[in-house]
Structure formats: structure tokens, C-alpha cells
Coordinates of C-alpha atoms in Angstrom, one line a residue:
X1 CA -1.0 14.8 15.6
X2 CA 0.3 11.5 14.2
X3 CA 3.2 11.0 11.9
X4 CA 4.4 7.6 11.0
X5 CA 8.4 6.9 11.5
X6 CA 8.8 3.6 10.4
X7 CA 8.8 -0.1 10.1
X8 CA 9.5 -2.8 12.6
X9 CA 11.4 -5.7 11.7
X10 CA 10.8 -5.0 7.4
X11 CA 13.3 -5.1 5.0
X12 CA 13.0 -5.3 0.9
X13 CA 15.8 -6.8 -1.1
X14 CA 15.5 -5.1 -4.0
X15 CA 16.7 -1.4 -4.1
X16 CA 13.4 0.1 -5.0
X17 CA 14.9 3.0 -7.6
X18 CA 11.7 3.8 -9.1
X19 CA 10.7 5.2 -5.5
X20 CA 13.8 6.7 -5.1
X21 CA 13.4 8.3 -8.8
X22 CA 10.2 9.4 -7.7
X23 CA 11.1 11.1 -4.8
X24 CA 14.0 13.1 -6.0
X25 CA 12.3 14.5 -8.7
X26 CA 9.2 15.4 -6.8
X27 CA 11.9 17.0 -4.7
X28 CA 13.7 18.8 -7.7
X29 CA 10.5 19.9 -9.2
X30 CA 9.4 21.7 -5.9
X31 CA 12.8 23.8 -5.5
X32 CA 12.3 24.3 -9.3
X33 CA 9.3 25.6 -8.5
X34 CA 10.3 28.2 -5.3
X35 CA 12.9 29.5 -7.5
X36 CA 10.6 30.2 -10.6
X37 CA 10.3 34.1 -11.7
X38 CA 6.4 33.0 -12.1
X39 CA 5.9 32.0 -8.1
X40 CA 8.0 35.1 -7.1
X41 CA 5.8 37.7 -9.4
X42 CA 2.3 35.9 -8.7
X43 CA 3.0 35.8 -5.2
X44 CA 3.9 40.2 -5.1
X45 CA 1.0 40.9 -7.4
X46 CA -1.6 39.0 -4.6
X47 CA 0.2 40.7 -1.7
X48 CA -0.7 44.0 -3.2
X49 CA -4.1 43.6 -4.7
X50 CA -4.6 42.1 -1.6
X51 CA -3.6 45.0 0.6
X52 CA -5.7 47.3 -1.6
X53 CA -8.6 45.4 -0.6
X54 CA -7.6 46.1 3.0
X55 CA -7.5 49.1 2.9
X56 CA -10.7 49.7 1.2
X57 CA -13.0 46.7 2.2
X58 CA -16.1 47.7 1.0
X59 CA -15.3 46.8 -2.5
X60 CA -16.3 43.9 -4.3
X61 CA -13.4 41.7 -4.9
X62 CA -13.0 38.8 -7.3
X63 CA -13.7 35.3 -5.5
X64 CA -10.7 33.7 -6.4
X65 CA -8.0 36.7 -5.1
X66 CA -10.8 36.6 -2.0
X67 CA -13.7 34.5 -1.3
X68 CA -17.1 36.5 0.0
X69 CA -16.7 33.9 3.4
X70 CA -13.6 35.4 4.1
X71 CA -14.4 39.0 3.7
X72 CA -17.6 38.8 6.1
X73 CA -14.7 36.9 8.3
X74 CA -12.2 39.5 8.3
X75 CA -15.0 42.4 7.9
X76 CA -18.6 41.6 8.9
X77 CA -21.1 41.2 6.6
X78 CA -21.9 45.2 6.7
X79 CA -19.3 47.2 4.5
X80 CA -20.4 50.5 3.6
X81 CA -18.0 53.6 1.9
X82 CA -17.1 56.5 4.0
X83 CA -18.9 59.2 2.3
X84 CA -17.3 61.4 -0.3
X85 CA -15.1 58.0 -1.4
X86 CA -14.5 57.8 -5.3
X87 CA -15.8 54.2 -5.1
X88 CA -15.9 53.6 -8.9
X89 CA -11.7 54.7 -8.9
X90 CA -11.0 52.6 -6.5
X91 CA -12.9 49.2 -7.7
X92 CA -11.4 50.0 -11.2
X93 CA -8.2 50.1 -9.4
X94 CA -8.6 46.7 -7.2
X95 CA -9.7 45.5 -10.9
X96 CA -6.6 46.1 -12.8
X97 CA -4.6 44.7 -9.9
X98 CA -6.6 41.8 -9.4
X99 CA -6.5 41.4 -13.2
X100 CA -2.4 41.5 -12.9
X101 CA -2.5 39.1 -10.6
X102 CA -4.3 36.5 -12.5
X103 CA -1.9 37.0 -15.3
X104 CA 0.7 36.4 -13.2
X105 CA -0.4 33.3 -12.0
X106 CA -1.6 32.0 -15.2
X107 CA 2.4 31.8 -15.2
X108 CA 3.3 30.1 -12.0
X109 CA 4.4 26.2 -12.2
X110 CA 1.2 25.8 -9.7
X111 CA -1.1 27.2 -12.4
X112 CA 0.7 26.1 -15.9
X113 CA 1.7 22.2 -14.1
X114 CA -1.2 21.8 -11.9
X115 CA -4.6 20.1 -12.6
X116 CA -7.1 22.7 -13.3
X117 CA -10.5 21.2 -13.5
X118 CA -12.2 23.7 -15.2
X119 CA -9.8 23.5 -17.9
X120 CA -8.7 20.1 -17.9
X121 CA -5.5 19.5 -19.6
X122 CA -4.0 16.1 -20.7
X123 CA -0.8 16.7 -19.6
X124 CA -1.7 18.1 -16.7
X125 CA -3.0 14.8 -15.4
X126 CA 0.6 13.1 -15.0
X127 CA 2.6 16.4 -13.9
X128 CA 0.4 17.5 -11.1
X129 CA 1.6 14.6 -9.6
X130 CA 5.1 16.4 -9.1
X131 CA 4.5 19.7 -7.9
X132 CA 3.0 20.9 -4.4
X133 CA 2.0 23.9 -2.7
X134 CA 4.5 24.0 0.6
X135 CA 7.4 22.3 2.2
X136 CA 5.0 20.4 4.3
X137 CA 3.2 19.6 1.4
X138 CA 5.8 17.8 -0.3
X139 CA 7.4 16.2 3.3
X140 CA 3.9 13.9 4.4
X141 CA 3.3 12.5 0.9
X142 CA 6.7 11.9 0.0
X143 CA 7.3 10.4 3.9
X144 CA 4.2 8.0 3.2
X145 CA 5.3 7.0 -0.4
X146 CA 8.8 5.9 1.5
X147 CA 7.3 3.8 4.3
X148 CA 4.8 2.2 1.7
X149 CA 6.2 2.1 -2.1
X150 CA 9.3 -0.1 -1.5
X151 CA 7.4 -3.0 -0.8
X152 CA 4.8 -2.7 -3.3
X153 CA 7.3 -2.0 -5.5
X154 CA 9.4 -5.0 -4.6
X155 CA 5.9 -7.5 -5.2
X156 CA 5.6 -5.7 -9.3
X157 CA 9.0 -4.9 -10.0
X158 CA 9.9 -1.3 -11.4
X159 CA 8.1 -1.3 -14.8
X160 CA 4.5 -2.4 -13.1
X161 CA 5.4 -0.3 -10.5
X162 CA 5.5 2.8 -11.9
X163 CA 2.9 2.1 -14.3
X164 CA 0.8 1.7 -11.3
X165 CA 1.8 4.7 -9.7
X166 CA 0.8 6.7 -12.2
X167 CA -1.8 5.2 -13.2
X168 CA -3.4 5.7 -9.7
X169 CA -2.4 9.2 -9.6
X170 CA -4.6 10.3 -13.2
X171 CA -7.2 8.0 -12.2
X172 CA -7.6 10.0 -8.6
X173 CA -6.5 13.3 -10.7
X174 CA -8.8 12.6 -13.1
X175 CA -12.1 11.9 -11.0
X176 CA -11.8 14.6 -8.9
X177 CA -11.8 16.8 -12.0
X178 CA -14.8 15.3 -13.0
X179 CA -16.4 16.0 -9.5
X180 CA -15.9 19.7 -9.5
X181 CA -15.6 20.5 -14.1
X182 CA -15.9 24.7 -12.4
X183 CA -13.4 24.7 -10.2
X184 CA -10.2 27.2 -11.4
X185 CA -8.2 26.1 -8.4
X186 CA -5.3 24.0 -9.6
X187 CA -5.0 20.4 -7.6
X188 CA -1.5 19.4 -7.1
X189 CA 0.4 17.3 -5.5
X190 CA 1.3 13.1 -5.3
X191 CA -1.4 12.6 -2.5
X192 CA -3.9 10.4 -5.3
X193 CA -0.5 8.8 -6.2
X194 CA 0.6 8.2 -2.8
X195 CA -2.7 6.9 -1.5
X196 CA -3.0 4.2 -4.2
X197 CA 0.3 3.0 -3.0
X198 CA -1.3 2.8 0.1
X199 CA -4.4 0.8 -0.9
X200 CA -1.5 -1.8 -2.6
X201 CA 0.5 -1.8 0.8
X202 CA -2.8 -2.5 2.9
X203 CA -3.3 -6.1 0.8
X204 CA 0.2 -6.8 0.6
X205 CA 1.4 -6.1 3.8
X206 CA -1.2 -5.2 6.1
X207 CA 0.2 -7.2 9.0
X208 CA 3.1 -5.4 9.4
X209 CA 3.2 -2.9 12.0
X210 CA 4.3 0.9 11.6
X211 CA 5.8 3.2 14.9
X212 CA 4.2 6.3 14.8
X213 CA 4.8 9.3 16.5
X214 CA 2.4 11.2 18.2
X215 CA 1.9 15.0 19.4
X216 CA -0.1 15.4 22.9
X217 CA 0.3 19.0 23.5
X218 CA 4.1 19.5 25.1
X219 CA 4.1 15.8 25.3
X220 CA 5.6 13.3 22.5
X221 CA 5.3 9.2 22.5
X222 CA 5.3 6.7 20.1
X223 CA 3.1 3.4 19.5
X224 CA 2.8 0.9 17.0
X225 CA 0.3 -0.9 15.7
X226 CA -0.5 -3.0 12.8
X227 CA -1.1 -1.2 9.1
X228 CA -4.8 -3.5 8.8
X229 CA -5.9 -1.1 11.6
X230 CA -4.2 2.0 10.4
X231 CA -4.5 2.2 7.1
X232 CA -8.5 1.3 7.0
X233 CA -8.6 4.5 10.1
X234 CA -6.9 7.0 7.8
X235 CA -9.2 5.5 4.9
X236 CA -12.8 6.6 6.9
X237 CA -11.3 9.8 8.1
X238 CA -10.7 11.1 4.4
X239 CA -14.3 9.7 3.2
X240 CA -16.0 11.5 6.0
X241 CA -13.7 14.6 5.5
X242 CA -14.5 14.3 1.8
X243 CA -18.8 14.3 2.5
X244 CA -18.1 16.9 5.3
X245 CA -16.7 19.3 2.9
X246 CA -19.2 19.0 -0.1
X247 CA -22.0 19.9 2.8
X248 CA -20.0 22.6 4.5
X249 CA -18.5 24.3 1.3
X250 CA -20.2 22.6 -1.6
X251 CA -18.3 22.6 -5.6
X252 CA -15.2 24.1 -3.5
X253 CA -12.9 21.1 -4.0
X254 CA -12.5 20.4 -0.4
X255 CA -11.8 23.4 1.6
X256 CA -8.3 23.2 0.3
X257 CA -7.4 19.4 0.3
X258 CA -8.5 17.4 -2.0
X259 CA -10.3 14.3 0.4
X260 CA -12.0 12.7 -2.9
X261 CA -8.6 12.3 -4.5
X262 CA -7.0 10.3 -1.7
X263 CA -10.2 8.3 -1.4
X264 CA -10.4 7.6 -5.0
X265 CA -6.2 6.9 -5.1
X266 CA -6.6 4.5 -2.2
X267 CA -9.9 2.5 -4.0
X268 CA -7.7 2.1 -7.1
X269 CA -5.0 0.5 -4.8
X270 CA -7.1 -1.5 -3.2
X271 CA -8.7 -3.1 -6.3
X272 CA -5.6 -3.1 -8.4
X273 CA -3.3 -5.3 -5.5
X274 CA -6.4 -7.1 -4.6
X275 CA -7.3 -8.0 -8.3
X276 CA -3.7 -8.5 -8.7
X277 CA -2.8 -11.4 -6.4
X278 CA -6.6 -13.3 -7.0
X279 CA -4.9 -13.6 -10.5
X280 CA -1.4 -14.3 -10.4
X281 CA -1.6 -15.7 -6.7
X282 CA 2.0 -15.1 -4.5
X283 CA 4.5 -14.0 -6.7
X284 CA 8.3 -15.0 -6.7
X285 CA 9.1 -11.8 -4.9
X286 CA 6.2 -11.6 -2.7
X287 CA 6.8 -13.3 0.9
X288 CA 4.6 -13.9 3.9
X289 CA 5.6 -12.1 6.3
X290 CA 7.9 -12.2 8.8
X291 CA 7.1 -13.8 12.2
X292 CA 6.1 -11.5 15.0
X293 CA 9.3 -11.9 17.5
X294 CA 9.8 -9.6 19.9
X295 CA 13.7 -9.8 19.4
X296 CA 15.3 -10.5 16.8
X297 CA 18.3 -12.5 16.6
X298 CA 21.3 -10.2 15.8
X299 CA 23.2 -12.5 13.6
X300 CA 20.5 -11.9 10.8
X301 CA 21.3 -8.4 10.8
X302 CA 24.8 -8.8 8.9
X303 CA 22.9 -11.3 6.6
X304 CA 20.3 -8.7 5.9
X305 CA 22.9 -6.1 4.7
X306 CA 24.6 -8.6 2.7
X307 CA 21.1 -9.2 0.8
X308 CA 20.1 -5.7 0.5
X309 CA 23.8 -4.5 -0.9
X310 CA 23.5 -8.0 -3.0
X311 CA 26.3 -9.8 -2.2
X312 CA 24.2 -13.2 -2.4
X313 CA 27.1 -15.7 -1.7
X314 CA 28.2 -14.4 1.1
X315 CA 24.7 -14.3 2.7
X316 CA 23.6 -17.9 1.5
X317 CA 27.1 -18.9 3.4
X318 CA 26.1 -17.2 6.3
X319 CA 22.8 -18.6 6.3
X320 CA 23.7 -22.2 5.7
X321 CA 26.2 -21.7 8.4
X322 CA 22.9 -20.5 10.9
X323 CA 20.9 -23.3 9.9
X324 CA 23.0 -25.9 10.4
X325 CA 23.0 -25.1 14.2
X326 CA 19.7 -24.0 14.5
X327 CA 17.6 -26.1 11.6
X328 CA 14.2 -24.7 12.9
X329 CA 15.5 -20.7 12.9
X330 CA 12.4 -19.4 11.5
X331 CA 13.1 -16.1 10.3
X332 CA 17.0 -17.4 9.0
X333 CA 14.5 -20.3 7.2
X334 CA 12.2 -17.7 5.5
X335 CA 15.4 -15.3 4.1
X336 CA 17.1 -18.6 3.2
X337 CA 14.0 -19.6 1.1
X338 CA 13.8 -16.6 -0.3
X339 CA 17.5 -16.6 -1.5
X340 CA 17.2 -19.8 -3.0
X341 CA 14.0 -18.5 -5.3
X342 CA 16.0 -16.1 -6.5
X343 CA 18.9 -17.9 -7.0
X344 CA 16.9 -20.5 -9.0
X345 CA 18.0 -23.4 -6.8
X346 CA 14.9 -25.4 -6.6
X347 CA 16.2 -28.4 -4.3
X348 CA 17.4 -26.1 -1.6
X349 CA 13.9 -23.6 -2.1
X350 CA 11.7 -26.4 -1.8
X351 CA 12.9 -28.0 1.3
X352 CA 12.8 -24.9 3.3
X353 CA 9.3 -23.9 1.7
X354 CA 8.0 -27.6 2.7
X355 CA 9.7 -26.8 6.5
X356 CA 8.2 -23.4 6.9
X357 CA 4.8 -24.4 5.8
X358 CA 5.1 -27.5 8.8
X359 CA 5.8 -24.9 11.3
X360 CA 2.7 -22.5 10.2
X361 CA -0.1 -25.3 10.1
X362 CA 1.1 -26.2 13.7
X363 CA 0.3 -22.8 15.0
X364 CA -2.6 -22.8 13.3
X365 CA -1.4 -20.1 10.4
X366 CA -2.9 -21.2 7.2
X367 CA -2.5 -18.1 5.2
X368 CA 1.4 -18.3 6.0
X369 CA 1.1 -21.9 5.1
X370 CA -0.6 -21.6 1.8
X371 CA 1.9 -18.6 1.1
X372 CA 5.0 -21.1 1.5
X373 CA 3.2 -24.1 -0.4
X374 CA 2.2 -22.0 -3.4
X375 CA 6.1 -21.3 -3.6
X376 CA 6.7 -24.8 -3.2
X377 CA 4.6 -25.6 -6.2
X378 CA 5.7 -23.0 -8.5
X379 CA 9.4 -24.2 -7.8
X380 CA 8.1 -28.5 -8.3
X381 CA 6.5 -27.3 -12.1
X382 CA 9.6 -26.9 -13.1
X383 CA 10.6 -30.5 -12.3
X384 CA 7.1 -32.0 -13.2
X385 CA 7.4 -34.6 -10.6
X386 CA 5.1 -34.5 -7.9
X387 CA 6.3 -34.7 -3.9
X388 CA 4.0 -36.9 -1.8
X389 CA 5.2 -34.7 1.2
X390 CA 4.5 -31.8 -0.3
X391 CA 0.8 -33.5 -1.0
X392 CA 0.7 -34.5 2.5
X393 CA 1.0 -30.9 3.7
X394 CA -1.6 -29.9 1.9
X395 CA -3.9 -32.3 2.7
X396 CA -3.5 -30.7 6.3
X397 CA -3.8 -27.6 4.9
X398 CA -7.0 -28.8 3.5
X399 CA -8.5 -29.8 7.1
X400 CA -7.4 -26.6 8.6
X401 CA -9.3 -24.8 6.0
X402 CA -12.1 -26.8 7.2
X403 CA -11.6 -26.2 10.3
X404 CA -11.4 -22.3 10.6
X405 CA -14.7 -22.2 8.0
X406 CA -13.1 -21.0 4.5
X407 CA -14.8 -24.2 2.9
X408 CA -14.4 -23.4 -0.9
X409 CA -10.5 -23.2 -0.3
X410 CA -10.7 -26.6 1.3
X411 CA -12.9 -28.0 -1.5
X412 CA -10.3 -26.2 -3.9
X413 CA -7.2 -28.2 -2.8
X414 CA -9.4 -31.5 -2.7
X415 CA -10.4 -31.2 -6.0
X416 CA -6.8 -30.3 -7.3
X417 CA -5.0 -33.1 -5.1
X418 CA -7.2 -35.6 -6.9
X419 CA -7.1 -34.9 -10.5
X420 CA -3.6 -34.6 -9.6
X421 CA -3.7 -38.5 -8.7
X422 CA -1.9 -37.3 -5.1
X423 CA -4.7 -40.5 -3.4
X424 CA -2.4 -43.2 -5.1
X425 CA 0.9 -42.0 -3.7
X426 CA -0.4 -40.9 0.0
X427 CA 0.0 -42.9 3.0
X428 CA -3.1 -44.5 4.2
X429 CA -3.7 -42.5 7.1
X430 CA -3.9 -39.1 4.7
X431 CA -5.9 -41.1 2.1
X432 CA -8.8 -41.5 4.9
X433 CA -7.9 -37.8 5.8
X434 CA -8.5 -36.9 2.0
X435 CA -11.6 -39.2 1.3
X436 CA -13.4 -37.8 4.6
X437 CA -12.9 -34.3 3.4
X438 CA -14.0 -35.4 -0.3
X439 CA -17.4 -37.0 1.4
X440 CA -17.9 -34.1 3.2
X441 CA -17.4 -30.9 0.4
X442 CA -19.6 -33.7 -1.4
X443 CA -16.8 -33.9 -4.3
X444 CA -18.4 -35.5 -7.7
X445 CA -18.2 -38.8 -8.6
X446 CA -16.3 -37.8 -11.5
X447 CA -13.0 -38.1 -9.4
X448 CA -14.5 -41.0 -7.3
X449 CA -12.9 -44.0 -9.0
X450 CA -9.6 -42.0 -8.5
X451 CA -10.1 -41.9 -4.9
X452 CA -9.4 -44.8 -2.2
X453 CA -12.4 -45.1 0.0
X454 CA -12.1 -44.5 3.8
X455 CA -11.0 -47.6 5.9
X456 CA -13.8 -49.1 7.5
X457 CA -14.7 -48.5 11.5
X458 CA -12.9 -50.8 13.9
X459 CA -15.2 -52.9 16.3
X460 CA -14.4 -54.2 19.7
X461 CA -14.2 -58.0 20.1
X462 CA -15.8 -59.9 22.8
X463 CA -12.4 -60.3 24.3
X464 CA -11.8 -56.5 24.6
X465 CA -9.8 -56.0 22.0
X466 CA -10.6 -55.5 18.2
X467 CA -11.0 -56.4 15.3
X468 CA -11.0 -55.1 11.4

């Protein structure tokens, strides 16, 4: 068994209260739900119809109080009447308690809250999200929503957030219904929910590795390891659960879990974050992330506190303070960057934007790099003037993209760095750098008269050295 415990080296600055909000009323709703006369009578009226049926197993009993599977389980497929036995009594009795029973739990939360496929509900789609059927239950999904939600809710904020939550939830909800229109099993529980947020998490911020803990018989250890790998392992073992029960036990909803809905809350995630940044791009709260250290240095951790309890002056003090001894501090750069797009001050935001996206292209990081620069210039828009070292950074970017294969991002910079007139203003190194790249993603002439030709080759000279 595998449980995840937490995050290393991840922090969100915003106090994510819709999660919170979330998780104390899923919380609420469950005790609500122990304590309900409903659970309490529904649960006494199965025990005894139940033990009726035990003690009399040849009887036919309904297959919701019992399935036929079970019985042959618990009885053997051959289930005959001692002789003399008043079998019409007794099936008439095990009817009318069997009938009480179902009466009974047409009034437990589970039943009246719960999404009922066979007689699908509206409301029913949104408030099955809050109940669950045990402690356990309630602990896993609400322990994955915590490790996963405050970041996704930190990228859309608490309105988009929650709209997204819920949305993935009835969508999941909602398709499973559709799957199995007989089933009279109530689904609940925030596991559609919580796997969309996990689909969002995985685009967002599948770099970031997760501790887990894991069972090996009397043994316990923990490993971590990245959430690209995890998440996408967790992703096949619900789709193949999900086929394996259809086979096994088909229109039965899943043997008790409901497989399709996690698969069809995590797809939703998936597309929705993945739909979500093609179109907007990086957002202001959205930042690469963090660099993989193996230690980190401790004088960030009072800065962190400061920025998650928002006391921004101090912090920016603090970090100012950092930099100034140690300019290239990466991680103190990246919160410092972040702080000064929040704060709105563009000088200070673009400088260390320009500085972090140097020290990405030289290891070779060009997602990190294009990350930083697409902050960059959303903060120069607001200025309207263009920054030739900014253009030169992205000309590299440009070859790197090259490079590493992902030619239509290459060609896409080229084509914006010369309708943006960025050839007039660069150095004449980068303008040869820019032309080459033009020449060789066969730009249109449309652009051409904008852009400076390459310098010609240098020959050697019949004295050895050379000439123009």
C-alpha cells in the first residue's frame, strides 16, 4: 500500500480557502451524516433482514439487500428447505423486512444526497460530491485534494477554482450515470472531483516530486518521485480497474468503486489545465518551478513564512538583503520575481525575470526559460517599449528550440521578433544568429526587407590571415 505524505520543497502564497472550504464541509457533511436518525435506522433494518436470511438461506432474497454471488459464496449454489418448513411464511416475512429496509434507506443522506443513476437527480449531481460511505472514504480523497488543490487553485484563483471543481465533479458524476442508467446504488463521494484536480496538478506541476509512504508487510519506508511518473501510474491502474470490472461484474458500477468516475474526473482535468494554459499561456500566479536542490538554504525559510502569512515588506527586505550578497541565489531570485509581480513593480520583476531566464538557457532549460521570458513580456506591455536584452534572450531561446527539435516554437519567436522590428535594435552577432534561423525555418519574404542579411564568410588571405 502507498499513501502520499507530502511535498518537497513546495509552497503556494496564496491561502487556498476554497480548498480549505471544501474540506471542512466535506468533513461536516460526513459527521452530519453518522449522526443522522436515517443512517442509524437503515443500518438496524439491514442487520435484521439480513440475519433472517441467515438463518433461513434457502430463500430468495432481493439483490440489492443480497446479491445471488454472494449467497452461492456464503451458501453453495444448492439451498434446499428442510422438509416440513412453512417456506411461503417465511419469504413473506424476509419480504416485509427487506421492504422495511428499503424504506429506510430511501431516508438515509447516502440514498436522498447521493447520485442514484437509475433515478438521476439534478441536485444530486453537485451534493454527491460531499458525502462518503466510511471514514476511510472521506480521509484518501480529501488527503489527495490537500496535496493537489492548493496549487491549482493558486494558478485560477478561487472563483475558477471552484468552478472547476465542480464542474469536474458533475461531469465525472454525470458520465458514470450515463454508463450504468439501471444501477439503484447511490455513487458518492469527491473522488470525480478530486481526480480532476489531479489531471490540473499533473500539467501544472508535474515536476514536482511527492514522498510517499509505503506498506511492505511489517515493514514501512518512504520514497519520492516525481508527480509526471505518479500521477500517469495511478491514471492506467484506474482505466484497467475500470475495463476489469465491466468484464468481471458487468452494469454493476465497479464492484463498489466507481473506476470510470476517477477516469473521467482526471480526463476533464487534463483537458481543462491543458486547454487552459495553450490559451492564456503562464499566468501572473503561475511559476516555473523551483530548482531541484538537494538543500535548501535555510534563510529562505523565514522569507517563506513571511509570504505565506503576507507580510510582503518585510519579505521583499529580506530578499533584497539576500541578493545583494548572493546576486545569482536562484531560488531567493525566483521568490523575489514573484514578489515584485505581485507587487506590480515592473523595473524590479523584469530584471530578475531577464536574470533567471540567462541562468535556464545555460543549463539547457528552455521550458523554465520561456516560463520567465513570457513574464518578462507581460510585465514590458505595460511600458510599450521594447528591451533589446530581453530580444537577445530570446533569440537564444530561439536556437535552443532548434536545437532540442521543437521547430514550430523556434519559427514562432522568429516570426514575432521580426514583425516586432527586434533585427534593427540587435547587435550584429544576434542579427546573423536571427537571419540564419530565418533562412533555415524558411521565414517569408514578407518580413525579408525587415531583416538584415547574414554577414558574409570570412576568407583566408595569402598571408595567413583574413580578409572581409
Amino acid at each position: 500500500m502507498i499513501v502520499p505524505l507530502s511535498h518537497e520543497r513546495a509552497t503556494v502564497e496564496r491561502l487556498p480557502w476554497v480548498t480549505l472550504s471544501i474540506i471542512g464541509l466535506a468533513v461536516l457533511v460526513h459527521l452530519w451524516s453518522l449522526g443522522s436518525q436515517g443512517a442509524a435506522g437503515a443500518e438496524e433494518a439491514r442487520r435484521e433482514a439480513v440475519e433472517y436470511l441467515v438463518r433461513h438461506p434457502y430463500l430468495v432474497p432481493d439483490p440489492e439487500l443480497v446479491s445471488p454471488k454472494e449467497m452461492d459464496r456464503a451458501f453453495g449454489r444448492e439451498r434446499s428447505a428442510p422438509a416440513g418448513a412453512p417456506v411461503g411464511l417465511e419469504q413473506r416475512r424476509l419480504d416485509e423486512l427487506t421492504a422495511a429496509w428499503e424504506e429506510s434507506r430511501d431516508r438515509h443522506p447516502l440514498r436522498r444526497g447521493g447520485l442514484v443513476p437509475g433515478e438521476l437527480e439534478a441536485p444530486n449531481l453537485v451534493t454527491h460530491l460531499f458525502l462518503h460511505a466510511g471514514f476511510l472514504h472521506l480521509f484518501f480523497n480529501l488527503l489527495f485534494l490537500y496535496l493537489t488543490g492548493p496549487f491549482v487553485e493558486e494558478i485560477w484563483g478561487p472563483v475558477g477554482f471552484a468552478a472547476f471543481y465542480l464542474g469536474g465533479g458533475v461531469l465525472a458524476g454525470g458520465i458514470y450515470a450515463l454508463q450504468y442508467p439501471h444501477l439503484t446504488v447511490p455513487l458518492v463521494g469527491a473522488s470525480g472531483a478530486v481526480a480532476a484536480v489531479m489531471g490540473a496538478f499533473l500539467v501544472f506541476r508535474g515536476r514536482l516530486k511527492i514522498r510517499f509512504l509505503v506498506f511492505l508487510g511489517i515493514a514501512v519506508a518512504t520514497f519520492s518521485a516525481p508527480a509526471w511518473l505518479m500521477l500517469p501510474l495511478w491514471f492506467v491502474f484506474e482505466l484497467l480497474a475500470a475495463l476489469r470490472s465491466d468484464v468481471v461484474s458487468p452494469d454493476m458500477g465497479g464492484e463498489g468503486v466507481a473506476y470510470w468516475a476517477h477516469v473521467w474526473g482526471f480526463t476533464f482535468g487534463l483537458v481543462a489545465a491543458t486547454t487552459s494554459r495553450r490559451i492564456f499561456g503562464v499566468s501572473s500566479s503561475e511559476a516555473p518551478e523551483e530548482p531541484d536542490l538537494e538543500d535548501e538554504d535555510p534563510a529562505l525559510a523565514p522569507i517563506r513564512e513571511d509570504l505565506r502569512r503576507g507580510i510582503h515588506p518585510r519579505a521583499w527586505q529580506q530578499l533584497e538583503e539576500l541578493l545583494h550578497r548572493r546576486p545569482r541565489h536562484e531560488p531567493a531570485l525566483e521568490l523575489y520575481w514573484q514578489l515584485a509581480r505581485r507587487l506590480e513593480r515592473g523595473r524590479e520583476a523584469t530584471e530578475a525575470g531577464k536574470t533567471l531566464a540567462r541562468l535556464a538557457l545555460q543549463r539547457g532549460e528552455t521550458d523554465r526559460a520561456s516560463a520567465y521570458l513570457a513574464g518578462v513580456d507581460q510585465d514590458a506591455e505595460e511600458h510599450g517599449t521594447p528591451d533589446p536584452e530581453v530580444e537577445a534572450l530570446r533569440v537564444r531561446l530561439a536556437e535552443a528550440r532548434w536545437r532540442e527539435g521543437n521547430r514550430d516554437r523556434a519559427e514562432e519567436i522568429v516570426r514575432e521578433l521580426i514583425v516586432d522590428g527586434a533585427p534593427d535594435r540587435l547587435p550584429s552577432g544576434l542579427q546573423a544568429k536571427l537571419a540564419r534561423l530565418a533562412a533555415e525555418a524558411k521565414i517569408g519574404s514578407a518580413s525579408s526587407d525587415r531583416m538584415p542579411e547574414p554577414p558574409p564568410p570570412r576568407e583566408e588571405s595569402s598571408e595567413g590571415g583574413t580578409v572581409p
